[in-house]
Amino acid sequence: MPPEKASFAEFAAADASELAEMDTLGMAAALEMAEEAVRSGEVPVGAVILDTTGRVIGRGFNRCISDHDPTGHAEIVALRDAASRVGNYRLPGLALYVTLEPCIMCMGALLHARLARVVFGASDPKTGACGSVLDVPSYRQLNHHTTVVGGVMGEECATRLQDFFRERRRAAKAARQAQREIQQNG
């Protein structure tokens, strides 16, 4: 792991290859959290927050369904976990890795937390706020800016989401078919 540095900006300036390695490790950890989401019956989105040494400071996965909480996105859960561990709502110098491009709610929270970097896997053409639908980080009028990197292990992240929704559609179709058979034979 790279030596501890004050921030990811200094880290990136020091060694781009180590930063790329850190991004891969961070996204792999986020994908593990996405699998936790699936086991909990949630959409497979996972997030982790790392410091420049690669230490996990916070983690989360989607919890909207299980918590009956529209703000229960993986990013928000990871922010809450990290802020609680650090004892501060500001998380400067840290990086969030998430398997899906953040929405506008999450991007707003990530900016307020003062994260140094946001790294996402798959783009979200329906609600993405880092360039797909909106590009919140590009607004220079905002009082805080963070580096955003997209597409890290993007194909793997997208495939995980596609497989999940494909299986959901298959299960729903099977349930409809079983209901029709019951009605016809009942």
C-alpha positions as a printed NumPy array, in Angstrom:
array([[  0.   ,   0.   ,   0.   ],
       [  1.138,   3.554,  -0.603],
       [  2.517,   5.604,   2.272],
       [  0.014,   7.82 ,   4.057],
       [ -0.249,  11.241,   2.476],
       [ -2.336,  14.278,   3.427],
       [ -4.818,  13.799,   0.61 ],
       [ -5.569,  11.916,  -2.562],
       [ -4.534,  14.984,  -4.554],
       [ -1.001,  14.7  ,  -3.171],
       [ -1.158,  10.935,  -3.588],
       [ -2.185,  11.236,  -7.25 ],
       [  0.592,  13.699,  -7.936],
       [  3.088,  11.323,  -6.352],
       [  2.279,   8.094,  -8.17 ],
       [ -0.458,   7.566, -10.746],
       [  0.16 ,   3.809, -10.981],
       [ -0.379,   3.351,  -7.243],
       [ -3.546,   5.434,  -7.494],
       [ -4.834,   3.164, -10.288],
       [ -4.06 ,   0.142,  -8.104],
       [ -5.891,   1.784,  -5.183],
       [ -8.884,   2.446,  -7.464],
       [ -9.05 ,  -1.223,  -8.437],
       [ -8.821,  -2.345,  -4.809],
       [-11.431,   0.213,  -3.742],
       [-13.859,  -0.826,  -6.461],
       [-13.361,  -4.509,  -5.647],
       [-14.32 ,  -3.717,  -2.049],
       [-17.378,  -1.783,  -3.29 ],
       [-18.389,  -4.804,  -5.395],
       [-18.197,  -6.953,  -2.253],
       [-20.611,  -4.551,  -0.596],
       [-22.888,  -4.834,  -3.662],
       [-23.024,  -8.584,  -3.043],
       [-24.097,  -7.846,   0.55 ],
       [-26.927,  -5.787,  -0.93 ],
       [-28.092,  -8.753,  -3.023],
       [-28.04 , -11.027,   0.022],
       [-30.236,  -8.453,   1.777],
       [-32.707,  -8.301,  -1.119],
       [-31.508,  -4.902,  -2.3  ],
       [-30.348,  -3.538,  -5.651],
       [-26.623,  -4.418,  -5.904],
       [-24.933,  -1.096,  -5.301],
       [-22.035,  -0.982,  -2.852],
       [-19.726,   1.729,  -1.593],
       [-16.61 ,   2.067,   0.539],
       [-14.635,   5.061,   1.762],
       [-10.854,   4.685,   1.909],
       [ -7.973,   6.77 ,   3.151],
       [ -4.765,   7.071,   1.134],
       [ -3.304,   3.97 ,   2.8  ],
       [ -6.208,   1.853,   1.535],
       [ -7.786,   1.516,   4.965],
       [-11.582,   1.248,   4.899],
       [-13.076,   4.148,   6.859],
       [-16.724,   3.522,   5.942],
       [-18.815,   1.032,   4.015],
       [-22.367,   0.662,   2.857],
       [-24.75 ,  -0.932,   0.436],
       [-28.209,   0.007,  -0.741],
       [-30.705,  -0.22 ,   2.117],
       [-33.688,   1.644,   0.653],
       [-35.972,  -1.417,   0.631],
       [-34.996,  -2.975,   3.959],
       [-34.911,   0.341,   5.844],
       [-37.943,   1.869,   4.065],
       [-35.674,   4.855,   3.448],
       [-35.425,   6.701,   0.144],
       [-32.063,   8.098,   1.291],
       [-30.648,   4.623,   1.991],
       [-28.325,   4.652,  -1.026],
       [-24.961,   2.912,  -0.667],
       [-23.083,   6.221,  -0.738],
       [-25.178,   7.731,   2.058],
       [-24.835,   4.601,   4.204],
       [-21.045,   4.643,   3.69 ],
       [-20.878,   8.383,   4.505],
       [-22.808,   7.843,   7.736],
       [-20.531,   4.962,   8.697],
       [-17.345,   6.929,   7.976],
       [-18.556,  10.103,   9.681],
       [-19.476,   8.096,  12.777],
       [-16.069,   6.395,  12.885],
       [-14.148,   9.615,  12.282],
       [-16.348,  11.682,  14.594],
       [-16.9  ,  14.418,  12.036],
       [-19.295,  15.081,   9.185],
       [-16.414,  16.385,   7.091],
       [-14.271,  13.729,   5.446],
       [-11.49 ,  15.64 ,   3.676],
       [ -8.695,  13.675,   2.082],
       [-10.793,  10.512,   1.711],
       [-12.13 ,   8.759,  -1.384],
       [-15.475,   7.05 ,  -1.98 ],
       [-15.702,   4.067,  -4.333],
       [-19.185,   3.138,  -5.54 ],
       [-20.325,   0.618,  -8.127],
       [-22.878,   2.949,  -9.771],
       [-22.62 ,   6.612, -10.724],
       [-24.011,   8.726,  -7.861],
       [-27.411,  10.4  ,  -8.178],
       [-27.907,  14.085,  -7.431],
       [-28.831,  13.423,  -3.775],
       [-25.699,  11.374,  -3.2  ],
       [-23.422,  13.734,  -5.116],
       [-24.695,  16.628,  -3.002],
       [-23.942,  14.71 ,   0.189],
       [-20.505,  13.696,  -1.094],
       [-19.653,  17.323,  -1.841],
       [-20.877,  18.45 ,   1.594],
       [-18.657,  15.801,   3.197],
       [-15.665,  17.367,   1.403],
       [-14.377,  14.08 ,  -0.019],
       [-11.216,  14.395,  -2.093],
       [-12.322,  11.835,  -4.699],
       [-15.409,  10.015,  -5.911],
       [-14.747,   6.941,  -8.04 ],
       [-17.609,   5.049,  -9.659],
       [-17.909,   1.938, -11.784],
       [-20.966,   1.863, -14.047],
       [-22.567,   4.967, -15.515],
       [-26.248,   5.569, -14.745],
       [-28.049,   6.9  , -17.839],
       [-31.27 ,   7.457, -15.852],
       [-30.179,   9.319, -12.713],
       [-26.399,   9.776, -12.89 ],
       [-25.195,  13.139, -11.602],
       [-21.535,  12.879, -12.66 ],
       [-22.003,  13.368, -16.38 ],
       [-24.707,  10.946, -17.518],
       [-27.82 ,  13.038, -16.845],
       [-26.41 ,  15.936, -14.85 ],
       [-22.817,  16.913, -14.15 ],
       [-22.942,  18.324, -10.629],
       [-19.15 ,  18.28 , -10.075],
       [-18.668,  20.608, -13.058],
       [-20.58 ,  23.495, -11.438],
       [-17.837,  25.956, -10.538],
       [-20.334,  27.984,  -8.456],
       [-20.369,  25.272,  -5.79 ],
       [-18.183,  25.975,  -2.781],
       [-16.496,  22.569,  -2.768],
       [-15.138,  20.475,  -5.59 ],
       [-14.071,  16.87 ,  -5.69 ],
       [-12.265,  14.836,  -8.288],
       [-14.622,  12.388,  -9.996],
       [-13.411,   9.333, -11.895],
       [-15.847,   7.056, -13.713],
       [-15.629,   3.69 , -15.384],
       [-13.329,   1.937, -12.909],
       [-14.211,  -1.739, -13.347],
       [-17.251,  -0.345, -15.128],
       [-18.055,  -3.424, -17.163],
       [-17.996,  -5.674, -14.108],
       [-20.184,  -3.241, -12.138],
       [-22.661,  -2.873, -15.019],
       [-22.832,  -6.625, -15.571],
       [-23.648,  -7.188, -11.89 ],
       [-26.562,  -4.756, -12.108],
       [-27.789,  -6.149, -15.437],
       [-27.702,  -9.723, -14.123],
       [-29.657,  -8.676, -11.024],
       [-32.425,  -6.983, -12.991],
       [-32.521,  -9.787, -15.582],
       [-33.074, -12.304, -12.761],
       [-35.746, -10.076, -11.214],
       [-37.606,  -9.892, -14.526],
       [-37.293, -13.669, -14.968],
       [-38.685, -14.296, -11.468],
       [-41.566, -11.872, -12.036],
       [-42.397, -13.549, -15.354],
       [-42.352, -16.994, -13.697],
       [-44.64 , -15.724, -10.937],
       [-47.096, -14.306, -13.494],
       [-47.036, -17.599, -15.407],
       [-47.695, -19.586, -12.226],
       [-50.598, -17.26 , -11.351],
       [-52.114, -17.749, -14.839],
       [-51.83 , -21.546, -14.473],
       [-53.564, -21.417, -11.108],
       [-56.376, -19.311, -12.56 ],
       [-56.784, -21.645, -15.56 ],
       [-56.726, -24.823, -13.505],
       [-58.353, -23.463, -10.38 ]])
